Amino acid sequence: SYRLAWVGSDEAICHIGTSLHKVPLARLQEMYLLLGYNRWELLEVIRILGPFPNVRNTLKGDVKLSKLSGEREGVRTNISYTSMIDGTGKEILAGEEVNVKNVELDVWFANEEALVCTTPSEDGSDPFAIDGTNILYFVREENLDEELEKLRAA
């Protein structure tokens, strides 16, 4: 599992997540990523201001990979979110194809310790030539269950 350690902009977070942290009195506390064989699971821990518990949303999806062409070597990750488990624990299935959220993410570096990803550029330009607003940096999370307990989102 990985934890989102740094991101260049809120738009990059919204590109892969639910964007529910944008509602009034809500703040994104942490974001975790679990990867499996052709599977992607994104956990968002959102803090609601006031005497309310933290909320954990879990997005689950299928992954398809394709090699990127250009000067840099990378992989285009196509994620199809097919279900979401909301803060109450209820699973919401996409059902029809029209409800599936499809997201593209370019992976430039990946090992057991870290992932460096970018949201795809619209014009196909070098993703690192701009100001970094499209970059997402994930680091290895040793004990995800313990961290979720600390955030009261287990």
GROMACS .gro file of C-alpha atoms in nm:
model
  154
    1SER     CA    1   0.000   0.000   0.000
    2TYR     CA    2   0.103   0.361  -0.062
    3ARG     CA    3   0.021   0.698   0.094
    4LEU     CA    4  -0.011   1.018  -0.106
    5ALA     CA    5   0.287   1.216   0.024
    6TRP     CA    6   0.279   1.512  -0.213
    7VAL     CA    7   0.054   1.644  -0.485
    8GLY     CA    8   0.094   1.949  -0.706
    9SER     CA    9  -0.268   2.068  -0.702
   10ASP     CA   10  -0.620   2.002  -0.589
   11GLU     CA   11  -0.712   1.927  -0.951
   12ALA     CA   12  -0.472   1.631  -0.950
   13ILE     CA   13  -0.640   1.494  -0.635
   14CYS     CA   14  -0.986   1.542  -0.786
   15HIS     CA   15  -0.869   1.368  -1.105
   16ILE     CA   16  -0.824   1.036  -0.922
   17GLY     CA   17  -1.058   1.079  -0.623
   18THR     CA   18  -1.418   1.158  -0.536
   19SER     CA   19  -1.377   1.537  -0.486
   20LEU     CA   20  -1.594   1.506  -0.174
   21HIS     CA   21  -1.330   1.696   0.025
   22LYS     CA   22  -1.450   2.010  -0.154
   23VAL     CA   23  -1.784   2.021   0.026
   24PRO     CA   24  -1.816   2.286   0.296
   25LEU     CA   25  -1.644   2.205   0.629
   26ALA     CA   26  -1.458   1.905   0.483
   27ARG     CA   27  -1.083   1.858   0.440
   28LEU     CA   28  -0.886   1.574   0.285
   29GLN     CA   29  -0.684   1.419   0.566
   30GLU     CA   30  -0.503   1.136   0.386
   31MET     CA   31  -0.521   0.933   0.066
   32TYR     CA   32  -0.400   0.573   0.036
   33LEU     CA   33  -0.356   0.349  -0.265
   34LEU     CA   34  -0.371  -0.030  -0.268
   35LEU     CA   35  -0.263  -0.210  -0.583
   36GLY     CA   36  -0.333  -0.566  -0.686
   37TYR     CA   37  -0.334  -0.773  -1.001
   38ASN     CA   38  -0.530  -0.547  -1.241
   39ARG     CA   39  -0.698  -0.385  -0.937
   40TRP     CA   40  -0.682  -0.033  -0.795
   41GLU     CA   41  -0.825   0.070  -0.459
   42LEU     CA   42  -0.813   0.431  -0.343
   43LEU     CA   43  -0.897   0.520   0.018
   44GLU     CA   44  -0.979   0.881   0.100
   45VAL     CA   45  -0.992   0.988   0.464
   46ILE     CA   46  -1.188   1.311   0.490
   47ARG     CA   47  -1.208   1.520   0.807
   48ILE     CA   48  -1.538   1.694   0.872
   49LEU     CA   49  -1.491   2.005   1.086
   50GLY     CA   50  -1.681   1.999   1.412
   51PRO     CA   51  -1.783   1.712   1.637
   52PHE     CA   52  -1.808   1.464   1.351
   53PRO     CA   53  -1.608   1.148   1.282
   54ASN     CA   54  -1.364   1.117   0.994
   55VAL     CA   55  -1.512   0.965   0.680
   56ARG     CA   56  -1.340   0.702   0.468
   57ASN     CA   57  -1.445   0.661   0.106
   58THR     CA   58  -1.305   0.368  -0.088
   59LEU     CA   59  -1.301   0.368  -0.467
   60LYS     CA   60  -1.243   0.031  -0.635
   61GLY     CA   61  -1.161  -0.022  -0.996
   62ASP     CA   62  -1.002  -0.226  -1.268
   63VAL     CA   63  -0.672  -0.126  -1.427
   64LYS     CA   64  -0.543  -0.158  -1.782
   65LEU     CA   65  -0.187  -0.060  -1.866
   66SER     CA   66  -0.039   0.059  -2.194
   67LYS     CA   67   0.310   0.180  -2.277
   68LEU     CA   68   0.357   0.551  -2.343
   69SER     CA   69   0.548   0.665  -2.647
   70GLY     CA   70   0.775   0.967  -2.648
   71GLU     CA   71   1.110   1.077  -2.506
   72ARG     CA   72   1.034   0.942  -2.159
   73GLU     CA   73   0.945   0.585  -2.072
   74GLY     CA   74   0.621   0.550  -1.882
   75VAL     CA   75   0.297   0.361  -1.854
   76ARG     CA   76  -0.055   0.492  -1.912
   77THR     CA   77  -0.282   0.353  -1.642
   78ASN     CA   78  -0.650   0.339  -1.733
   79ILE     CA   79  -0.857   0.302  -1.417
   80SER     CA   80  -1.227   0.215  -1.437
   81TYR     CA   81  -1.393   0.279  -1.101
   82THR     CA   82  -1.678   0.028  -1.071
   83SER     CA   83  -1.773   0.068  -0.703
   84MET     CA   84  -1.744   0.298  -0.405
   85ILE     CA   85  -1.779   0.222  -0.038
   86ASP     CA   86  -1.901   0.540   0.130
   87GLY     CA   87  -1.842   0.662   0.484
   88THR     CA   88  -2.134   0.458   0.619
   89GLY     CA   89  -1.990   0.134   0.480
   90LYS     CA   90  -2.249   0.102   0.204
   91GLU     CA   91  -2.114  -0.017  -0.131
   92ILE     CA   92  -2.243   0.171  -0.432
   93LEU     CA   93  -2.194  -0.017  -0.759
   94ALA     CA   94  -2.162   0.164  -1.089
   95GLY     CA   95  -2.406  -0.078  -1.252
   96GLU     CA   96  -2.434   0.056  -1.604
   97GLU     CA   97  -2.133   0.149  -1.816
   98VAL     CA   98  -2.245   0.513  -1.820
   99ASN     CA   99  -2.189   0.531  -1.440
  100VAL     CA  100  -1.832   0.393  -1.450
  101LYS     CA  101  -1.573   0.665  -1.383
  102ASN     CA  102  -1.275   0.625  -1.617
  103VAL     CA  103  -0.949   0.791  -1.516
  104GLU     CA  104  -0.613   0.802  -1.691
  105LEU     CA  105  -0.290   0.840  -1.498
  106ASP     CA  106   0.066   0.825  -1.629
  107VAL     CA  107   0.316   0.634  -1.414
  108TRP     CA  108   0.679   0.739  -1.457
  109PHE     CA  109   0.844   0.558  -1.169
  110ALA     CA  110   0.725   0.264  -0.961
  111ASN     CA  111   0.888   0.032  -0.710
  112GLU     CA  112   0.806  -0.102  -0.363
  113GLU     CA  113   0.893   0.231  -0.200
  114ALA     CA  114   0.737   0.496  -0.424
  115LEU     CA  115   0.518   0.584  -0.722
  116VAL     CA  116   0.554   0.899  -0.931
  117CYS     CA  117   0.248   0.971  -1.143
  118THR     CA  118   0.110   1.258  -1.347
  119THR     CA  119  -0.230   1.342  -1.483
  120PRO     CA  120  -0.209   1.326  -1.864
  121SER     CA  121  -0.137   1.653  -2.040
  122GLU     CA  122  -0.406   1.755  -2.285
  123ASP     CA  123  -0.164   1.854  -2.559
  124GLY     CA  124   0.074   1.560  -2.517
  125SER     CA  125   0.359   1.783  -2.398
  126ASP     CA  126   0.630   1.681  -2.151
  127PRO     CA  127   0.449   1.625  -1.819
  128PHE     CA  128   0.742   1.758  -1.617
  129ALA     CA  129   0.792   2.075  -1.823
  130ILE     CA  130   0.510   2.262  -1.653
  131ASP     CA  131   0.487   2.381  -1.293
  132GLY     CA  132   0.422   2.042  -1.128
  133THR     CA  133   0.049   2.087  -1.070
  134ASN     CA  134  -0.014   1.749  -1.237
  135ILE     CA  135   0.225   1.541  -1.024
  136LEU     CA  136   0.121   1.287  -0.758
  137TYR     CA  137   0.389   1.129  -0.539
  138PHE     CA  138   0.299   0.817  -0.339
  139VAL     CA  139   0.528   0.658  -0.077
  140ARG     CA  140   0.512   0.314   0.078
  141GLU     CA  141   0.288   0.279   0.381
  142GLU     CA  142   0.423   0.013   0.615
  143ASN     CA  143   0.114  -0.044   0.827
  144LEU     CA  144  -0.205   0.083   0.668
  145ASP     CA  145  -0.439  -0.060   0.931
  146GLU     CA  146  -0.249   0.115   1.209
  147GLU     CA  147  -0.257   0.448   1.024
  148LEU     CA  148  -0.631   0.417   0.962
  149GLU     CA  149  -0.680   0.348   1.334
  150LYS     CA  150  -0.485   0.665   1.422
  151LEU     CA  151  -0.710   0.862   1.185
  152ARG     CA  152  -1.019   0.693   1.336
  153ALA     CA  153  -1.115   0.571   0.990
  154ALA     CA  154  -1.054   0.196   1.020
   0.00000   0.00000   0.00000
